[in-house]
Short mmCIF file of C-alpha atoms in Angstrom, two decimals:
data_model
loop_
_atom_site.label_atom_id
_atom_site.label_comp_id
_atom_site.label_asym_id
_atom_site.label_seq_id
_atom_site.Cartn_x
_atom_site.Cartn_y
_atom_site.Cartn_z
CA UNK B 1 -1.87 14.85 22.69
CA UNK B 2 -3.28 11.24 22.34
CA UNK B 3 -4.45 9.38 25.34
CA UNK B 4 -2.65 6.49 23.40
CA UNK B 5 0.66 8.15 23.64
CA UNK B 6 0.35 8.75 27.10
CA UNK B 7 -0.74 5.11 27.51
CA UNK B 8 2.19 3.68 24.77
CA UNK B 9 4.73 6.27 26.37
CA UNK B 10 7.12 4.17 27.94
CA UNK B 11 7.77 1.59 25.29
CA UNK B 12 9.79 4.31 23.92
CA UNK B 13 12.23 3.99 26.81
CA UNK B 14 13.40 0.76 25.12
CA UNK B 15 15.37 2.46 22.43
CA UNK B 16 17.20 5.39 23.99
CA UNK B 17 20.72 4.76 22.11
CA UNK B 18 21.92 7.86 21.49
CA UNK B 19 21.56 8.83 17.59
CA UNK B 20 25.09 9.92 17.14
CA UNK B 21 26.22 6.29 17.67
CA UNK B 22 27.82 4.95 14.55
CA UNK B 23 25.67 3.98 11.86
CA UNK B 24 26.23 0.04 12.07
CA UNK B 25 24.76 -0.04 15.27
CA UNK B 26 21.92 2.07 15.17
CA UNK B 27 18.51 0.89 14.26
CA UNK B 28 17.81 0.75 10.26
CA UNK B 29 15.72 3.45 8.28
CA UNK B 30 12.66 2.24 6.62
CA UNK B 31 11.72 3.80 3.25
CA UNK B 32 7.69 2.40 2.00
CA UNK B 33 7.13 3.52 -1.72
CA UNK B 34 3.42 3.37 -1.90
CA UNK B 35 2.23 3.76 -5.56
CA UNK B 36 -1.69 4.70 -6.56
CA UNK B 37 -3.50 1.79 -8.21
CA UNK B 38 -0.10 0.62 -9.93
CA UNK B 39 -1.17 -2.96 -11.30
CA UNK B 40 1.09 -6.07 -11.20
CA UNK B 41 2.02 -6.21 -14.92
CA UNK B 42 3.01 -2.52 -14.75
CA UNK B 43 6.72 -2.35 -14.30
CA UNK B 44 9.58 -4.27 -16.01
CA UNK B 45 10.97 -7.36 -13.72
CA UNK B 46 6.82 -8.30 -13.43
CA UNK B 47 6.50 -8.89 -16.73
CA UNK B 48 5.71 -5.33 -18.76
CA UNK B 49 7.10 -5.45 -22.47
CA UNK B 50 7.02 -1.52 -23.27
CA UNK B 51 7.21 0.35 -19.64
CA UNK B 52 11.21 1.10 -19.16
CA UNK B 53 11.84 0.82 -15.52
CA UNK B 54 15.26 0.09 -15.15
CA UNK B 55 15.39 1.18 -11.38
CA UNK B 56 12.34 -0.82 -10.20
CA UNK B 57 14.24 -3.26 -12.40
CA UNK B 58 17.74 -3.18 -10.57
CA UNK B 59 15.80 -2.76 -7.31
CA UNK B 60 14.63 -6.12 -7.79
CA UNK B 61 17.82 -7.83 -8.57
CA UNK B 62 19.83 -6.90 -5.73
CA UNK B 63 16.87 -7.12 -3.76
CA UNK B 64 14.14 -9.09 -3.37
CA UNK B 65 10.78 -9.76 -5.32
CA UNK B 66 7.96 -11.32 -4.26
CA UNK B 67 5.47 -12.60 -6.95
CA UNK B 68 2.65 -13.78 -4.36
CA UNK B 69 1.79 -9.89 -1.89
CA UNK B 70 -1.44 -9.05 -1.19
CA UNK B 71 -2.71 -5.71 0.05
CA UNK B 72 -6.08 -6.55 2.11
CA UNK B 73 -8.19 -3.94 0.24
CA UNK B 74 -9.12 -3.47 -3.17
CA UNK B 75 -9.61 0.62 -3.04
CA UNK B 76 -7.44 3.41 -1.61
CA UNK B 77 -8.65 4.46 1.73
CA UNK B 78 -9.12 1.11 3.44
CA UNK B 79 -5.86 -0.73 1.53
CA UNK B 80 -3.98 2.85 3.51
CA UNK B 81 -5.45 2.48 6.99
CA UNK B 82 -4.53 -2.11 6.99
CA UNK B 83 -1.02 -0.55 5.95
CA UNK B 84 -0.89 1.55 8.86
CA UNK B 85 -2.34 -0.80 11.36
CA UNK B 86 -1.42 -3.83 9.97
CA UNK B 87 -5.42 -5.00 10.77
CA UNK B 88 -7.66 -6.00 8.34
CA UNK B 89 -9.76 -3.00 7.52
CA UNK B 90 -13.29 -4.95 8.68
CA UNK B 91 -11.61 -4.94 12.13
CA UNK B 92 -11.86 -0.72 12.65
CA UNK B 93 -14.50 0.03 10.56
CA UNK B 94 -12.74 1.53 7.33
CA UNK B 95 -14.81 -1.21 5.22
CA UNK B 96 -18.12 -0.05 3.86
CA UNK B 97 -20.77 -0.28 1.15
CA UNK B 98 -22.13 3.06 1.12
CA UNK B 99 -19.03 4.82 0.44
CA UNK B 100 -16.04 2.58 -0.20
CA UNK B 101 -13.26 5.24 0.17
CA UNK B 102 -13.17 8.84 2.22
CA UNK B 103 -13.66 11.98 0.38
CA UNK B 104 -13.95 15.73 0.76
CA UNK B 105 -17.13 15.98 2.70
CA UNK B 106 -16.35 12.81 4.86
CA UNK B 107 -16.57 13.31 8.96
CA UNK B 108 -14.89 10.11 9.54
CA UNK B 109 -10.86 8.96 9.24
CA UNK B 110 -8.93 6.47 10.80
CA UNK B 111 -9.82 5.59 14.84
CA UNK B 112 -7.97 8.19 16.86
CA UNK B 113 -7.73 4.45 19.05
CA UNK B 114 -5.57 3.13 16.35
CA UNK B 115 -1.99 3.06 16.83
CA UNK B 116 -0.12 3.54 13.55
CA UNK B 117 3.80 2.06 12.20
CA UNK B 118 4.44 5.78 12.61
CA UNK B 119 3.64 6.23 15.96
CA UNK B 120 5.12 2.92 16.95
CA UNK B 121 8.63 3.49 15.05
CA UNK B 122 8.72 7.58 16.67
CA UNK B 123 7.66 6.40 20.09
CA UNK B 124 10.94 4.15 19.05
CA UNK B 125 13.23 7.42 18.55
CA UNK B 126 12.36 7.53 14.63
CA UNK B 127 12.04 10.28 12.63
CA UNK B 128 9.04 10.25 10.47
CA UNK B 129 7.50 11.70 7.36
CA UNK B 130 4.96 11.03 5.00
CA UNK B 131 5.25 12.63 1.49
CA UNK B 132 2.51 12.05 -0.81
CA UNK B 133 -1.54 10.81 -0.56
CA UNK B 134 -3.04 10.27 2.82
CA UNK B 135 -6.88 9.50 2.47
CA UNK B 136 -7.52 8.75 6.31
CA UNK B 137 -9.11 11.88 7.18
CA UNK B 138 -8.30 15.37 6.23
CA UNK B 139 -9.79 16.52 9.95
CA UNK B 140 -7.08 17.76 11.80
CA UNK B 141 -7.55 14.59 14.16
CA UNK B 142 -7.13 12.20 11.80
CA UNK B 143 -4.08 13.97 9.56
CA UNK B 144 -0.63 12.87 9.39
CA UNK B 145 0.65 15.00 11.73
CA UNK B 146 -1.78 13.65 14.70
CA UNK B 147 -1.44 10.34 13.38
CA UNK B 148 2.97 9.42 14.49
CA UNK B 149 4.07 11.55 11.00
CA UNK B 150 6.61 14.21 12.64
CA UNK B 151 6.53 15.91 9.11
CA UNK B 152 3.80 15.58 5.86
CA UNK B 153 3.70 17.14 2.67
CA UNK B 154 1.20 15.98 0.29
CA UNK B 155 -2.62 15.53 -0.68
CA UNK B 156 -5.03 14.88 2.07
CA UNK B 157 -6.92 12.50 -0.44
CA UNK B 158 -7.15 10.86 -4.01
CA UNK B 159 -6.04 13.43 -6.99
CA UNK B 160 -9.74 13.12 -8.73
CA UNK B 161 -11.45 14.55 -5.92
CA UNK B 162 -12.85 18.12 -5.08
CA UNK B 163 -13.42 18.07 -9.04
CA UNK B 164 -15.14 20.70 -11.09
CA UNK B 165 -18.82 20.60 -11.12
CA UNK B 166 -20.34 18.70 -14.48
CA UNK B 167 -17.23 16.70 -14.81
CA UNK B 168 -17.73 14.45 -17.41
CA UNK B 169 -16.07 10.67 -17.62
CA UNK B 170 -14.76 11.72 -20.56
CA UNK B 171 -12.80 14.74 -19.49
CA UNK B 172 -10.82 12.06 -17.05
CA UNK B 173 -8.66 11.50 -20.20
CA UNK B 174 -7.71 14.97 -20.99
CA UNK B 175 -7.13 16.71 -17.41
CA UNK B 176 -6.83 20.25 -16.50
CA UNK B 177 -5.18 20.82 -13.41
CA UNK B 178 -8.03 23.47 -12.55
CA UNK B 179 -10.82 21.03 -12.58
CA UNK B 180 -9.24 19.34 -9.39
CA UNK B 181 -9.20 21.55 -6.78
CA UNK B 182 -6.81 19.02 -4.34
CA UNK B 183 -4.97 21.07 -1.74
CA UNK B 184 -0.98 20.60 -1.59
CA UNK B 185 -0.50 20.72 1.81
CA UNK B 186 2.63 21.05 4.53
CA UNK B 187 1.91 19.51 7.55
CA UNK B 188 -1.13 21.73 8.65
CA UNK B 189 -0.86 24.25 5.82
CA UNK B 190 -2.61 24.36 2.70
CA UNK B 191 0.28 25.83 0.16
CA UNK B 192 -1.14 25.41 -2.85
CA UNK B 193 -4.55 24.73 -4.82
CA UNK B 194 -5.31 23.01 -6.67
CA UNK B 195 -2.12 21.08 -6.89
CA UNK B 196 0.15 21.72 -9.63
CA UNK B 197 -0.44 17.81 -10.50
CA UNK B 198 1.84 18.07 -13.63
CA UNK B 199 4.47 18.79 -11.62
CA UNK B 200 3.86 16.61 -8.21
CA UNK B 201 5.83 13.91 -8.85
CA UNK B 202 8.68 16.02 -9.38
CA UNK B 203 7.98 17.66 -5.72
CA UNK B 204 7.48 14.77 -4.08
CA UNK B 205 11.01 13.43 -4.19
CA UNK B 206 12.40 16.80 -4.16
CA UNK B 207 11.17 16.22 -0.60
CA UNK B 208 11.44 12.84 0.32
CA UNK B 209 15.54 13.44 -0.24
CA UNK B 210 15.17 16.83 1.44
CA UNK B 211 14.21 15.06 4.34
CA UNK B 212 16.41 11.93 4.13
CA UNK B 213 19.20 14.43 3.71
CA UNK B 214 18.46 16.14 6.96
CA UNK B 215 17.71 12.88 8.96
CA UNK B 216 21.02 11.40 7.33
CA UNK B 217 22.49 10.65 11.03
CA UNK B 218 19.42 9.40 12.99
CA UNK B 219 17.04 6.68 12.08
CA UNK B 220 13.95 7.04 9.68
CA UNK B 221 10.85 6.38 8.95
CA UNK B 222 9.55 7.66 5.26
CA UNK B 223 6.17 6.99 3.79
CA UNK B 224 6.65 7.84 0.22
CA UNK B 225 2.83 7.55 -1.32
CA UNK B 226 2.62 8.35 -4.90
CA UNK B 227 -0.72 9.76 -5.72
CA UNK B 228 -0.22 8.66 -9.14
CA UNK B 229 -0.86 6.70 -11.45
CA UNK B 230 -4.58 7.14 -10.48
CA UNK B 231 -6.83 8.72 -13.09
CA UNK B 232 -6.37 11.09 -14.07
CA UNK B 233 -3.10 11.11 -15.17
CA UNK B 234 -0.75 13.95 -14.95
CA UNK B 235 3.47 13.25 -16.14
CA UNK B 236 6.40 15.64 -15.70
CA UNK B 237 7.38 17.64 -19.21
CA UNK B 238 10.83 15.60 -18.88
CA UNK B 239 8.47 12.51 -19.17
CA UNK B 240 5.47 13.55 -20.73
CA UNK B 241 5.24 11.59 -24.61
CA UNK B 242 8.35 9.84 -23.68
CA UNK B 243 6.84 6.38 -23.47
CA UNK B 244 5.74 3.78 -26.31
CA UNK B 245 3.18 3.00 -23.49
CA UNK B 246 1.71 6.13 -24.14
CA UNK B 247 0.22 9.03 -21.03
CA UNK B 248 -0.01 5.77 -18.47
CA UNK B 249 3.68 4.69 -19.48
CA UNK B 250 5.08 8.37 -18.94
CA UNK B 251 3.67 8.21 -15.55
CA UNK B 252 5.11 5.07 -14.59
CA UNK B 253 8.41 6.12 -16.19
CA UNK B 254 8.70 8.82 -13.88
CA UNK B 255 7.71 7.05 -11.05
CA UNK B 256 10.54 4.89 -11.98
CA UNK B 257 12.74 7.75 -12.04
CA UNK B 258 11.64 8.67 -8.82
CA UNK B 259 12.73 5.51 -6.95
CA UNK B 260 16.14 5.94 -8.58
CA UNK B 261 16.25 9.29 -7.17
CA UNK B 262 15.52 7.96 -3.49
CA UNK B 263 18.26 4.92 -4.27
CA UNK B 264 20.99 7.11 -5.12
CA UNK B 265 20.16 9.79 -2.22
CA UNK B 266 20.77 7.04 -0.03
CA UNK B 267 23.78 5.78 -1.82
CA UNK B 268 25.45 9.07 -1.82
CA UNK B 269 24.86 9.94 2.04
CA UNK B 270 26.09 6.69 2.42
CA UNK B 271 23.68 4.96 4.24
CA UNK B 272 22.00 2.52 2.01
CA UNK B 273 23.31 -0.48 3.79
CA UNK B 274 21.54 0.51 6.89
CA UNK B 275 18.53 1.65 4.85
CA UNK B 276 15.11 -1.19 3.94
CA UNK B 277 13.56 0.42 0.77
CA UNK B 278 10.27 -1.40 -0.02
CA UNK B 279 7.93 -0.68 -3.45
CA UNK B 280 4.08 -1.73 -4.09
CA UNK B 281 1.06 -0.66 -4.84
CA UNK B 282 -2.23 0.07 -2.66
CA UNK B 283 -4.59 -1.92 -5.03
CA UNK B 284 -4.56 -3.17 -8.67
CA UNK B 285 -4.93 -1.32 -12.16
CA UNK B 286 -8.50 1.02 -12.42
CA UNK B 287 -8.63 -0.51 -15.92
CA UNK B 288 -12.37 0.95 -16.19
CA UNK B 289 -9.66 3.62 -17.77
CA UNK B 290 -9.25 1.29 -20.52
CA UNK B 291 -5.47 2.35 -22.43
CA UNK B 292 -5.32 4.94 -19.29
CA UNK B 293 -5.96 2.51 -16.37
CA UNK B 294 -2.82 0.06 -15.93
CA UNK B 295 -2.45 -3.97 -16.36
CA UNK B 296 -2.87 -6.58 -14.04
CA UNK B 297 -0.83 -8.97 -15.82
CA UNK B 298 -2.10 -12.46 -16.21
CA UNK B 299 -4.39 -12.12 -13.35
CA UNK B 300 -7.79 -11.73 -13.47
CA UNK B 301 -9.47 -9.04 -12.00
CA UNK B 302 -8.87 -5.23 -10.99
CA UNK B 303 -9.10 -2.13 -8.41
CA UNK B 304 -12.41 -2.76 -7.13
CA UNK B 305 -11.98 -6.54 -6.95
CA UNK B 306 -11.27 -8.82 -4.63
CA UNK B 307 -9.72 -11.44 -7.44
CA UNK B 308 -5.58 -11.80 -7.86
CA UNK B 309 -5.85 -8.47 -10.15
CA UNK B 310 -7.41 -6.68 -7.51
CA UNK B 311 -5.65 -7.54 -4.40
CA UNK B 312 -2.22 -9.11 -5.71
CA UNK B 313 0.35 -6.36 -5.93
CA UNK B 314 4.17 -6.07 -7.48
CA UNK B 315 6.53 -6.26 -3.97
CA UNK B 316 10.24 -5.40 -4.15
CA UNK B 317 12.48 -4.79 -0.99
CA UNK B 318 15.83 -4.01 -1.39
CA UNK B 319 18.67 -3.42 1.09
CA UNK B 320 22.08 -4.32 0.37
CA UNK B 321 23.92 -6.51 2.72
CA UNK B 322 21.00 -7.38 4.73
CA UNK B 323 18.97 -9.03 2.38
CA UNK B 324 19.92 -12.06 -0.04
CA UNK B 325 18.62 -11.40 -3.48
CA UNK B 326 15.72 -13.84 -4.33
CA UNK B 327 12.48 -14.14 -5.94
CA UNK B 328 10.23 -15.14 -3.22
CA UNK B 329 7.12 -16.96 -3.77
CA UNK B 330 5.73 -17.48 -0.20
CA UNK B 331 2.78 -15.28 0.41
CA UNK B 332 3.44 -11.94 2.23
CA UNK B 333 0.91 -9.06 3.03
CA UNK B 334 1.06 -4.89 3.76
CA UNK B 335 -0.72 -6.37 6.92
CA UNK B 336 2.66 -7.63 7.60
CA UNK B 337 4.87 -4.98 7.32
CA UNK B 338 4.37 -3.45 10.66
CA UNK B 339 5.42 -6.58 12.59
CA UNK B 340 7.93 -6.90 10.30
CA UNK B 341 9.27 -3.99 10.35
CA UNK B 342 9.21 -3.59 14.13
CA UNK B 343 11.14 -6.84 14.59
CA UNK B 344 14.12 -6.28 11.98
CA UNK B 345 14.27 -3.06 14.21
CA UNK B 346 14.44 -5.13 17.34
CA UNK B 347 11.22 -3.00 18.80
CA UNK B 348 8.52 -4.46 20.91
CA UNK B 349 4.97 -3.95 19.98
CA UNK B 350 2.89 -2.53 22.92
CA UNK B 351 1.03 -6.37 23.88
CA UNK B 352 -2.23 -4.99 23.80
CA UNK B 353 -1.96 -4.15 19.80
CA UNK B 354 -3.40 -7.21 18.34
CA UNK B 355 -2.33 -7.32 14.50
CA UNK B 356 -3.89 -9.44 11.37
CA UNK B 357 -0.02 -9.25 10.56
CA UNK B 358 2.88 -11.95 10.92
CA UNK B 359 6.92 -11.32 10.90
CA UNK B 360 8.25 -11.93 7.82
CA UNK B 361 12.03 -11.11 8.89
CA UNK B 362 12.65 -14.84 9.47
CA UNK B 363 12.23 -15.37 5.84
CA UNK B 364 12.70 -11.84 4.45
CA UNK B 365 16.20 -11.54 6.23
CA UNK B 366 17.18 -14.62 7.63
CA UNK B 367 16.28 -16.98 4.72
CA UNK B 368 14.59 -19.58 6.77
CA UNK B 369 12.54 -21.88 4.65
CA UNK B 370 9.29 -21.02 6.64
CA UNK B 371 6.02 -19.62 5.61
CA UNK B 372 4.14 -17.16 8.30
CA UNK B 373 1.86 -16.37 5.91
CA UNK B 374 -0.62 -19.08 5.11
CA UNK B 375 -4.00 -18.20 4.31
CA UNK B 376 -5.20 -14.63 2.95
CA UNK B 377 -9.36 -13.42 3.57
CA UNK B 378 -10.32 -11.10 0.40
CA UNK B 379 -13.10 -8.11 1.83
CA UNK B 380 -15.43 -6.56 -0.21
CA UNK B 381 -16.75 -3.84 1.56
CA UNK B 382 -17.71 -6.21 4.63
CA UNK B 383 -18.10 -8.93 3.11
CA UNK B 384 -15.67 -11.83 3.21
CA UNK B 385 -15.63 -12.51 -1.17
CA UNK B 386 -12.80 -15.28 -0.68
CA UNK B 387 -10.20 -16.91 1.09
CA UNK B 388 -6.61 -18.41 0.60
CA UNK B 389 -5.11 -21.36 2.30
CA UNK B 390 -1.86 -22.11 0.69
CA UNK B 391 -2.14 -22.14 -2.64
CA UNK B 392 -6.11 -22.37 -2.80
CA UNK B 393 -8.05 -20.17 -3.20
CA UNK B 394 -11.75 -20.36 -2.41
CA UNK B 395 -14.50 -17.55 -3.64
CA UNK B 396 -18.12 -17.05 -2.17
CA UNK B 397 -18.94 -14.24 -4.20
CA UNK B 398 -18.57 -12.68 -7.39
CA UNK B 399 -18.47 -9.24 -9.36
CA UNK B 400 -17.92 -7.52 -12.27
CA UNK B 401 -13.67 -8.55 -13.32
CA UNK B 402 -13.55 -4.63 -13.97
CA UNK B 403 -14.69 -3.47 -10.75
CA UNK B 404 -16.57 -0.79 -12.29
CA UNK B 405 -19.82 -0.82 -11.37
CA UNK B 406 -19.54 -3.13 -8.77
CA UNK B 407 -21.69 -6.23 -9.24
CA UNK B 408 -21.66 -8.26 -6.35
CA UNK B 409 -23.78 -11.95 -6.26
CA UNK B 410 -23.64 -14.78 -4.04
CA UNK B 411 -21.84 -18.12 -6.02
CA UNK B 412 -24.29 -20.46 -6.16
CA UNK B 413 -22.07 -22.75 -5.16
CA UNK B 414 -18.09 -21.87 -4.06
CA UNK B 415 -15.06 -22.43 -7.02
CA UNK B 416 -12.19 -23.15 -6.02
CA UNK B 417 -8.81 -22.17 -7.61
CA UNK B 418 -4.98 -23.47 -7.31
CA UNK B 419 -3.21 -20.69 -7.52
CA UNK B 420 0.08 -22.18 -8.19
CA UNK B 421 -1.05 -23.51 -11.17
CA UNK B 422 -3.27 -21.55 -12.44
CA UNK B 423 -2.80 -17.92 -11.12
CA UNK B 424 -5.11 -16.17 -13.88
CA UNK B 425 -8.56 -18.10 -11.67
CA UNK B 426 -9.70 -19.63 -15.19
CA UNK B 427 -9.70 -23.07 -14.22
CA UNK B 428 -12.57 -24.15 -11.39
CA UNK B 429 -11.69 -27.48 -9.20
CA UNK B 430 -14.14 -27.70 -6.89
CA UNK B 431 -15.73 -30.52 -7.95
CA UNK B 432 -12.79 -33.03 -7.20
CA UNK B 433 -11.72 -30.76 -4.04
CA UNK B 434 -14.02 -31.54 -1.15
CA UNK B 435 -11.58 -31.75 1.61
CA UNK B 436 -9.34 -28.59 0.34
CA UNK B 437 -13.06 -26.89 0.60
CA UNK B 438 -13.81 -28.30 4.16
CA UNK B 439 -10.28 -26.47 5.53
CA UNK B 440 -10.66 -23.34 4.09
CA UNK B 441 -14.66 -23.03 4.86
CA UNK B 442 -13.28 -23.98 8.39
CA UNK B 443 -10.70 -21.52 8.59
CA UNK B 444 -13.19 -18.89 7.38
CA UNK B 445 -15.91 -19.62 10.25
CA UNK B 446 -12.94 -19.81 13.26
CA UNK B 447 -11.88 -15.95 11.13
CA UNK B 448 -15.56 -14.71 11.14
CA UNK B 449 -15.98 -15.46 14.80
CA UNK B 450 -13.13 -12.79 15.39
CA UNK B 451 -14.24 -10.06 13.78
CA UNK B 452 -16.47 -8.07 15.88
CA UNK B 453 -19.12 -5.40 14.83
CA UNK B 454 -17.29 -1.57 15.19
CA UNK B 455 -18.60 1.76 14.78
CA UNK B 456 -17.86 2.45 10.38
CA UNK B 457 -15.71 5.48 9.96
CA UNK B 458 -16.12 5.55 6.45
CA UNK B 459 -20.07 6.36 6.33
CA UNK B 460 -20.66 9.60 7.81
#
């Protein structure tokens, strides 16, 4: 057992309601649909003209969507562990030049220190799960399983990895499942590999509504994490050619069908009124892919960039009769969801866990016209690339808008972008700006004085 459990024990002594208590006053289940480098022009209600998602779609109309969510990392593994922790990646190591992402080979994971939104909501009396793409650590002491998730099934990292040997680029467009040799796992057990990738999709809701089925009467915690659509691409046969969008828009179509799936599981066990569903992505589009990566819409940039394409991400959260449908356009983070979460639930975070995340339930669920999210820092690696401050945004670096191979130079000078205006970053206003510049070069040194050198996990 973790030393932190011992340590975090008794904060689970403040939820001991009994689970058979009617479902109106038990705590609500949380459901995260994390998708795999999903961009935000991808889906219908953000903007796509071919893609048919009429779940995401509905989601979004009796729910809410909001048009300005950041993740805090532009690649997988470090985008995952600020998710978990709600702390910028920088803060515990899982930011790094030399290897951006974990993979196979990799001795490092997430801090064992760390305490997860798993761990916090089960020390809470939660049942949890996580169904899909992990990629903190496929060591047994960084898995799932020793990391708050009471049950995983899924891949331990991205679907490209443990490839064939002489791979080309090329043969990303036309997979075989055999040149990926990604274990399927079950908690601790390897059950299949390589993954049957065609058919993953498929499995994964299978048994994220297996387990919402058998959790119907206590409160939940699922982490539903697509490993699609990352290259390369692999669609059902009911979905496979379906889409004018071509291979990409079959795989989005059946993510789509997936999140219906979950929606009506939860209508039919009756407990979608007590249930927060929430959909987004862990970076933007890998358009290095071309027709096969996604789209970021009318922002500029992608995966592997720290512009709006890279880090901006489609957000829907839907819950009927505890949220009032909107379109929000206050700035929100995955580095908030933790506190967020934990306060709708009315659970205490242990005082020494020191976040990079703020509540969003006052505005989220109680419609106050606030904004706890005010400024955003955009990482590369370890280095701070930009900053936000309302709706400015302020850029020290610069790299190649594809991501692929990573370019990174030092501005000669710092642009400067209003965001509100001009979301796509085409338009450069620093000349006229000097004061805007002042607060957010301001807000960046008071930032930078709080993040402290750590040990990298990702480099070893």
């Amino acid at each position: 057992m973790k030393l932190k459990y011992i340590i975090y024990a008794f904060f689970a002594l403040i939820s001991l309601e009994a689970i058979s208590k009617p479902i109106k006053n038990r705590k609500p289940n949380f459901i995260i649909i994390y998708t795999d480098d999903l961009g935000y022009g991808d889906i219908g209600t953000f903007g796509n003209p071919v893609i048919q998602t009429p779940n995401l779609d509905r989601m979004a109309s009796e729910g809410q969507k909001w048009t300005n969510f950041y993740v805090a990392s532009n690649v997988c593994t470090p985008s995952r562990a600020a998710l978990m922790t709600g702390k910028l990646p920088v803060r515990i190591g899982m930011e790094s030049y030399k290897r951006r992402v974990l993979f196979p080979d990799s001795k490092g994971g997430l801090p064992e220190s760390e305490l997860t939104m798993a761990e916090i909501l089960k020390m809470n009396n939660y049942q949890t799960a996580l169904v899909g793409k992990w990629h903190l650590g496929h060591l047994p002491q960084f898995a799932p399983n020793n990391n708050g998730f009471d049950y995983y099934f899924g891949i331990p990292y991205s679907n490209d990895m443990d490839r064939a040997k002489g791979l080309t680029y090329e043969s990303m467009f036309n997979p075989k499942i055999e040149d990926y040799n990604v274990p399927l796992m079950r908690n601790s057990e390897i059950i299949e590999r390589p993954a049957d990738q065609n058919k993953i999709t498929k499995r994964y809701t299978e048994e994220s509504i297996a387990f919402i089925k058998k959790n119907k009467d206590k409160p939940f915690f699922l982490y539903l994490a697509h490993s699609m659509p990352h290259m390369p691409l692999f669609a059902g046969k009911d979905f496979k050619g379906k889409s004018k969008r071509g291979l990409y828009g079959d795989v989005i179509e059946e993510l789509d069908w997936s999140v219906g799936q979950v929606l009506k599981s939860l209508k039919d066990l009756h407990i979608d009124e007590n249930t927060y569903v929430i959909f987004t992505s862990d970076n933007g589009p890998w358009k290095l892919f071309k027709e096969q990566g996604g789209s970021s819409g009318l922002l500029f940039g992608a995966k592997g960039t720290s512009y709006e394409g890279g880090m901006r991400v489609p957000f829907i959260v839907w819950s009927p009769k505890n949220l009032k449908p909107k379109v929000e356009m206050k700035m929100g983070s995955t580095l908030d969801l933790l506190p967020t979460l934990c306060s709708i639930a009315n659970i205490s975070i242990p005082p020494n866990v020191v976040t990079d995340g703020y509540d969003l339930s006052p505005l989220m669920v109680h419609n106050k016209d606030i904004n706890p999210r005010n400024e955003m820092f955009f990482y590369h690696a370890t280095d701070l690339f930009a900053a936000r401050l309302g709706d400015y945004k302020l850029y020290y670096l610069k790299n190649n808008p594809i991501g692929y191979p990573e370019k990174i130079e030092k501005l000669e000078k710092p642009v400067l972008f209003n965001l509100s205006i001009d979301p796509s970053e085409q338009y450069d206003i620093s000349k006229n700006n000097e004061k805007i510049i002042n607060e957010i070069n301001e807000l960046v040194m008071k930032h930078k004085a709080s993040v402290k050198a750590v040990k990298n996990n990702l480099e070893d």
